[in-house]
Amino acid sequence: MDVNFQKELIDYISKNKIKPTCKVVTFGCQMNAKDSEKILGILISSGFEEIDDEQKADFVIYNTCTIRENANQKLYGHIGQLKNSYYNNKNKIIAICGCMMQEEGEIDKIKNKFPFVKLVFGTHNLYKFEEYLYDSFVNKKKIFEVYNDNKIIKEDIPKKRKYSFKCGINISFGCNNFCSYCIVPFVRGREKSRSSKDIINEIKSVVKDGVIEVMLLGQNVNSYGNDFRIENINELSFPELLKEVSKINGLKRIRFMTSHPKDFSDELIEVIKNNKNIARHIHLPVQSGSNKILKLMNRNYSREYYIELSKKIKESISDISLTTDIIVGFPGETEEDFLDTIDLINEVKFSQVFTFEYSKRKGTKAYEMDNQIPNDIVKKRFDKLLDTVEESANYNIIKKIGSIEEVLIESINNSTNNCTARLSNNFLVHFNNNSNHIGELVNVKFNESKGFYYIGELVNGIE
Ligand code: SAH
Ligand code: SF4
Ligand code: F3S
């Protein structure tokens, strides 16, 4: 017989007249942020109250990331600081989940170092969180359970959205690309797409709730539905899905992340171009500008292909902003390879570049490679990269001075009346306005550029 763990937990909490508190701490990418919304959603609908203080909360959970090496030390620091709060409140539950827990040996490390951690699970069994919460909170059980993979996508998990007006929507989980530096395919498993019906229904339901902007989430959104097609099941392609989503009434903006350049089709460019509610921003990680390094990274495209693609996108969709990720210091990267990357940045003119020093991840192909680059060289290249990035970003932002555009207000500082809003192309603008309308679209004139953001003024719109 199926037990309704949530109902049992709600009954337990009300029978015992308690008001337990919780805190969810999130590391890593949008995927983790979305998972955290599910975790918090379950906690709140079970009767927990969200508070800010990790030390005071009765239930604290860390949703971890392991994309780079130093993440582990950061996590251990946080948990170490909770030791006293646990010994002062023996009913406190300290839990850890997410990508880092999928790594070999991590559970044993946690057990040895932090015996007061009561609950650990991984990315593949998040769907069992209600059961784990019940068993640890009511039955005081210690639970350490991590699966290697799973085929289940559980729909209808309650979520507590961080923002009322925008949210992420999973379209696929996991990744099949195995870029040689990357741990994601090992900790998130093979690519699994959600059905387009479920995706569209979820978006319709959040729009009914007041959401006007969604971000479609997948490690490689462009390969959406491939897993269905391999099994001869009819499913939309990513451009088709995007087109359907753009027709949803009341949805004002659609973003998506992340696009792998190798799968970015002409059809996708057309769909973005023809639908104004699809944001004028594409995050298109290039990782390196050297063909030799791209090959070693297993990225499956060349420098020439990428430059050509970026040109095609910019020529087809006016006002589009391109952002990217770059890794410096990948094994075997020579000064010449690095200069190829600098050269590519100068040529493509990204609006924003996220820069990373290569981090060796156990289990990946690059971990075994010869010619790992010494730290001091990586640091030097990293600094030069930052200088290049700054120059190219300045070039892009100046183009808008004097123009007027619709922006989405994301936050307001009540003491200064300073509003921060986001443009369709993902840049930010600050302007002064004394009405509180977070989540609204307003027209703003851009007066001044400050590097990564504008200073502007409200032109018309909210009273
Ligand atoms: N699926 C996305 C990105 C996932 S990780 C994609 O393919 O683009 C986000 C970024 O972290 C990557 O784009 C890459 O630039 C960086 N990254 C991943 N593994 C890394 C590693 N081992 N060392 C340094 N940076 C890394
Ligand atoms: Fe990692 Fe590459 Fe997959 Fe992105 S596409 S998650 S970088 S393996
Ligand atoms: Fe980190 Fe996992 Fe995302 S390793 S970057 S949280 S998929």
Short mmCIF file of C-alpha atoms in Angstrom, two decimals, residues 55-332:
data_model
loop_
_atom_site.label_atom_id
_atom_site.label_comp_id
_atom_site.label_asym_id
_atom_site.label_seq_id
_atom_site.Cartn_x
_atom_site.Cartn_y
_atom_site.Cartn_z
CA GLN A 55 21.83 27.88 13.03
CA LYS A 56 18.24 28.16 14.31
CA ALA A 57 16.34 26.07 11.75
CA ASP A 58 15.07 22.63 12.82
CA PHE A 59 15.68 21.28 9.32
CA VAL A 60 18.64 22.50 7.25
CA ILE A 61 19.44 21.06 3.86
CA TYR A 62 22.41 21.79 1.62
CA ASN A 63 21.79 21.24 -2.08
CA THR A 64 25.33 20.79 -3.36
CA CYS A 65 27.28 21.41 -6.56
CA THR A 66 30.52 19.72 -7.55
CA ILE A 67 31.36 21.32 -10.89
CA ARG A 68 34.69 22.57 -9.52
CA GLU A 69 36.98 21.18 -6.87
CA ASN A 70 36.78 23.86 -4.16
CA ALA A 71 33.03 23.23 -3.72
CA ASN A 72 33.72 20.43 -1.24
CA GLN A 73 35.73 22.62 1.11
CA LYS A 74 33.03 25.29 0.99
CA LEU A 75 30.36 22.77 1.97
CA TYR A 76 32.42 21.26 4.78
CA GLY A 77 32.95 24.77 6.17
CA HIS A 78 29.20 25.37 6.32
CA ILE A 79 28.43 22.04 7.96
CA GLY A 80 31.26 22.36 10.48
CA GLN A 81 29.72 25.61 11.67
CA LEU A 82 26.45 23.83 12.45
CA LYS A 83 27.97 21.35 14.90
CA ASN A 84 27.15 23.37 18.04
CA SER A 85 23.63 24.17 16.90
CA TYR A 86 23.03 20.43 16.55
CA TYR A 87 24.31 19.62 20.02
CA ASN A 88 22.06 22.37 21.43
CA ASN A 89 19.01 21.00 19.62
CA LYS A 90 19.25 17.24 19.22
CA ASN A 91 16.04 17.21 17.17
CA LYS A 92 17.69 19.31 14.51
CA ILE A 93 18.07 17.56 11.17
CA ILE A 94 21.05 18.43 9.00
CA ALA A 95 20.66 17.08 5.49
CA ILE A 96 22.77 17.13 2.32
CA CYS A 97 21.67 16.38 -1.23
CA GLY A 98 22.56 17.25 -4.82
CA CYS A 99 25.38 16.65 -7.24
CA MET A 100 28.27 16.25 -4.81
CA MET A 101 26.53 13.37 -3.06
CA GLN A 102 26.63 11.40 -6.33
CA GLU A 103 30.43 11.30 -6.20
CA GLU A 104 32.15 8.11 -5.14
CA GLY A 105 33.35 8.14 -1.56
CA GLU A 106 31.52 11.33 -0.61
CA ILE A 107 28.97 9.64 1.65
CA ASP A 108 31.73 7.95 3.67
CA LYS A 109 33.55 11.24 4.04
CA ILE A 110 30.39 12.89 5.40
CA LYS A 111 29.69 9.99 7.77
CA ASN A 112 33.21 10.14 9.20
CA LYS A 113 33.64 13.89 9.40
CA PHE A 114 30.16 14.94 10.41
CA PRO A 115 28.36 12.21 12.43
CA PHE A 116 25.54 14.67 13.18
CA VAL A 117 24.38 14.73 9.55
CA LYS A 118 21.12 12.75 9.51
CA LEU A 119 19.99 12.64 5.91
CA VAL A 120 21.86 12.32 2.63
CA PHE A 121 20.42 11.66 -0.83
CA GLY A 122 21.46 12.30 -4.43
CA THR A 123 20.11 13.85 -7.60
CA HIS A 124 18.30 10.69 -8.75
CA ASN A 125 16.18 10.15 -5.65
CA LEU A 126 15.00 13.68 -4.94
CA TYR A 127 11.53 12.39 -5.81
CA LYS A 128 11.61 10.39 -2.54
CA PHE A 129 12.18 13.49 -0.41
CA GLU A 130 8.72 13.36 1.23
CA GLU A 131 9.43 9.86 2.48
CA TYR A 132 12.93 10.79 3.70
CA LEU A 133 11.61 13.86 5.47
CA TYR A 134 8.94 11.83 7.22
CA ASP A 135 11.33 9.07 8.26
CA SER A 136 13.99 11.41 9.56
CA PHE A 137 11.65 13.89 11.26
CA VAL A 138 9.03 11.55 12.70
CA ASN A 139 10.86 8.22 13.00
CA LYS A 140 14.24 9.81 13.81
CA LYS A 141 15.86 7.55 11.22
CA LYS A 142 19.31 8.24 9.84
CA ILE A 143 19.13 7.92 6.03
CA PHE A 144 21.98 7.73 3.53
CA GLU A 145 20.66 6.78 0.10
CA VAL A 146 22.14 7.63 -3.30
CA TYR A 147 21.09 6.01 -6.60
CA ASN A 148 23.36 5.67 -9.62
CA ASP A 149 20.71 6.54 -12.17
CA ASN A 150 16.97 6.52 -12.52
CA LYS A 151 14.36 6.54 -15.21
CA ILE A 152 11.66 8.25 -13.18
CA ILE A 153 10.59 11.82 -13.75
CA LYS A 154 8.08 12.57 -11.04
CA GLU A 155 5.58 15.23 -12.03
CA ASP A 156 3.40 17.32 -9.70
CA ILE A 157 5.92 17.96 -6.94
CA PRO A 158 4.85 21.07 -5.02
CA LYS A 159 7.25 23.98 -5.53
CA LYS A 160 7.89 27.15 -3.61
CA ARG A 161 8.94 29.71 -6.19
CA LYS A 162 11.66 32.14 -5.22
CA TYR A 163 10.11 34.90 -7.35
CA SER A 164 6.40 35.41 -7.95
CA PHE A 165 6.85 36.61 -11.54
CA LYS A 166 9.52 34.33 -13.00
CA CYS A 167 10.62 30.74 -12.67
CA GLY A 168 12.68 27.97 -14.20
CA ILE A 169 10.98 25.04 -15.95
CA ASN A 170 12.85 21.77 -16.39
CA ILE A 171 12.63 20.45 -19.92
CA SER A 172 15.33 17.79 -19.63
CA PHE A 173 17.55 16.27 -16.97
CA GLY A 174 21.08 14.91 -17.24
CA CYS A 175 23.52 15.09 -20.14
CA ASN A 176 24.89 12.75 -22.81
CA ASN A 177 27.69 14.93 -24.10
CA PHE A 178 30.59 13.92 -21.88
CA CYS A 179 32.73 16.99 -22.43
CA SER A 180 36.04 15.65 -21.18
CA TYR A 181 36.39 18.11 -18.26
CA CYS A 182 32.84 17.88 -16.98
CA ILE A 183 31.40 15.93 -14.07
CA VAL A 184 27.74 16.68 -14.82
CA PRO A 185 27.04 13.51 -16.88
CA PHE A 186 28.37 11.46 -13.96
CA VAL A 187 26.36 13.16 -11.25
CA ARG A 188 23.17 13.90 -13.20
CA GLY A 189 22.99 10.78 -15.36
CA ARG A 190 21.84 10.33 -18.95
CA GLU A 191 19.67 12.87 -20.69
CA LYS A 192 15.96 12.45 -20.04
CA SER A 193 13.40 14.80 -21.52
CA ARG A 194 10.05 15.60 -19.96
CA SER A 195 7.05 15.24 -22.24
CA SER A 196 6.14 18.48 -23.99
CA LYS A 197 2.60 18.11 -22.66
CA ASP A 198 3.82 18.14 -19.06
CA ILE A 199 6.10 21.10 -19.78
CA ILE A 200 3.37 23.16 -21.40
CA ASN A 201 0.85 22.30 -18.69
CA GLU A 202 3.29 23.36 -16.00
CA ILE A 203 3.97 26.66 -17.74
CA LYS A 204 0.25 27.33 -18.18
CA SER A 205 -0.29 26.68 -14.53
CA VAL A 206 2.51 29.01 -13.34
CA VAL A 207 1.27 31.71 -15.73
CA LYS A 208 -2.16 31.40 -14.11
CA ASP A 209 -0.34 32.01 -10.82
CA GLY A 210 1.17 35.28 -12.05
CA VAL A 211 4.44 34.20 -13.67
CA ILE A 212 5.27 36.22 -16.80
CA GLU A 213 8.79 34.96 -17.53
CA VAL A 214 10.03 31.36 -17.68
CA MET A 215 13.46 29.91 -18.26
CA LEU A 216 13.46 26.51 -19.94
CA LEU A 217 16.19 24.47 -18.28
CA GLY A 218 18.36 21.64 -19.58
CA GLN A 219 22.10 20.95 -19.74
CA ASN A 220 21.69 20.99 -23.50
CA VAL A 221 18.25 22.31 -24.41
CA ASN A 222 18.95 21.84 -28.12
CA SER A 223 18.94 18.07 -27.84
CA TYR A 224 15.52 18.12 -26.15
CA GLY A 225 13.45 15.09 -27.15
CA ASN A 226 16.31 13.04 -28.66
CA ASP A 227 15.76 10.32 -26.07
CA PHE A 228 12.11 10.03 -27.15
CA ARG A 229 13.04 9.92 -30.83
CA ILE A 230 15.60 7.13 -30.29
CA GLU A 231 12.71 5.05 -28.98
CA ASN A 232 10.54 6.09 -31.94
CA ILE A 233 8.22 8.07 -29.72
CA ASN A 234 6.88 11.20 -31.35
CA GLU A 235 7.98 14.31 -29.51
CA LEU A 236 8.57 17.94 -30.36
CA SER A 237 12.06 19.17 -31.17
CA PHE A 238 13.40 22.07 -29.12
CA PRO A 239 12.48 24.72 -31.74
CA GLU A 240 8.99 23.23 -31.95
CA LEU A 241 8.64 23.22 -28.19
CA LEU A 242 9.82 26.82 -28.00
CA LYS A 243 7.27 27.82 -30.62
CA GLU A 244 4.47 26.16 -28.67
CA VAL A 245 5.59 27.79 -25.42
CA SER A 246 5.69 31.20 -27.09
CA LYS A 247 1.98 30.86 -27.90
CA ILE A 248 0.96 30.56 -24.25
CA ASN A 249 -1.32 33.45 -23.35
CA GLY A 250 -0.02 35.78 -20.69
CA LEU A 251 3.58 34.57 -20.93
CA LYS A 252 5.64 37.66 -21.73
CA ARG A 253 9.20 36.35 -21.84
CA ILE A 254 10.84 33.03 -22.50
CA ARG A 255 14.48 32.29 -21.78
CA PHE A 256 16.34 29.02 -22.14
CA MET A 257 19.61 27.60 -20.91
CA THR A 258 22.00 26.04 -21.89
CA SER A 259 22.48 25.80 -25.65
CA HIS A 260 25.22 23.55 -26.96
CA PRO A 261 26.63 25.12 -30.15
CA LYS A 262 26.85 21.77 -31.94
CA ASP A 263 23.05 21.38 -31.91
CA PHE A 264 22.02 24.97 -32.58
CA SER A 265 19.87 24.76 -35.72
CA ASP A 266 18.73 27.29 -38.32
CA GLU A 267 15.18 26.38 -37.38
CA LEU A 268 15.87 27.54 -33.83
CA ILE A 269 17.22 30.86 -35.09
CA GLU A 270 14.02 31.33 -37.12
CA VAL A 271 11.78 30.56 -34.15
CA ILE A 272 13.58 33.08 -31.93
CA LYS A 273 13.54 35.68 -34.68
CA ASN A 274 9.81 35.32 -35.33
CA ASN A 275 8.60 35.34 -31.74
CA LYS A 276 9.19 38.56 -29.87
CA ASN A 277 8.42 37.06 -26.46
CA ILE A 278 11.51 34.85 -26.74
CA ALA A 279 14.28 36.78 -25.01
CA ARG A 280 17.00 38.38 -27.09
CA HIS A 281 19.68 36.48 -25.25
CA ILE A 282 21.46 33.23 -25.98
CA HIS A 283 23.95 31.66 -23.63
CA LEU A 284 26.23 29.73 -25.96
CA PRO A 285 29.26 28.34 -24.12
CA VAL A 286 32.31 28.10 -26.40
CA GLN A 287 34.81 26.98 -23.69
CA SER A 288 37.90 27.60 -25.87
CA GLY A 289 38.91 29.26 -29.12
CA SER A 290 41.49 26.65 -30.03
CA ASN A 291 40.56 23.79 -32.32
CA LYS A 292 43.08 21.52 -30.64
CA ILE A 293 41.60 22.18 -27.18
CA LEU A 294 37.99 21.96 -28.42
CA LYS A 295 38.80 18.52 -29.75
CA LEU A 296 40.43 17.43 -26.50
CA MET A 297 37.38 18.80 -24.67
CA ASN A 298 35.13 16.65 -26.87
CA ARG A 299 32.95 19.64 -27.78
CA ASN A 300 32.26 18.47 -31.33
CA TYR A 301 32.57 21.79 -33.13
CA SER A 302 35.42 23.90 -34.43
CA ARG A 303 36.37 27.49 -33.78
CA GLU A 304 35.33 28.35 -37.36
CA TYR A 305 31.93 26.71 -36.91
CA TYR A 306 31.31 28.66 -33.72
CA ILE A 307 32.30 32.02 -35.21
CA GLU A 308 30.11 31.33 -38.24
CA LEU A 309 27.17 30.35 -36.01
CA SER A 310 27.50 33.45 -33.85
CA LYS A 311 27.58 35.66 -36.95
CA LYS A 312 24.51 33.96 -38.36
CA ILE A 313 22.64 34.47 -35.09
CA LYS A 314 23.60 38.14 -34.83
CA GLU A 315 22.74 38.85 -38.44
CA SER A 316 19.37 37.08 -38.22
CA ILE A 317 18.14 38.38 -34.87
CA SER A 318 18.67 42.08 -34.34
CA ASP A 319 19.60 43.14 -30.84
CA ILE A 320 20.49 39.64 -29.68
CA SER A 321 23.08 39.37 -26.93
CA LEU A 322 25.40 36.40 -26.80
CA THR A 323 27.01 35.25 -23.60
CA THR A 324 29.47 32.43 -23.13
CA ASP A 325 31.57 30.31 -20.78
CA ILE A 326 35.34 29.97 -21.11
CA ILE A 327 37.68 27.55 -19.37
CA VAL A 328 41.36 28.50 -19.13
CA GLY A 329 44.17 26.11 -18.33
CA PHE A 330 42.68 22.95 -19.81
CA PRO A 331 45.39 20.21 -20.01
CA GLY A 332 47.68 20.79 -22.98
#
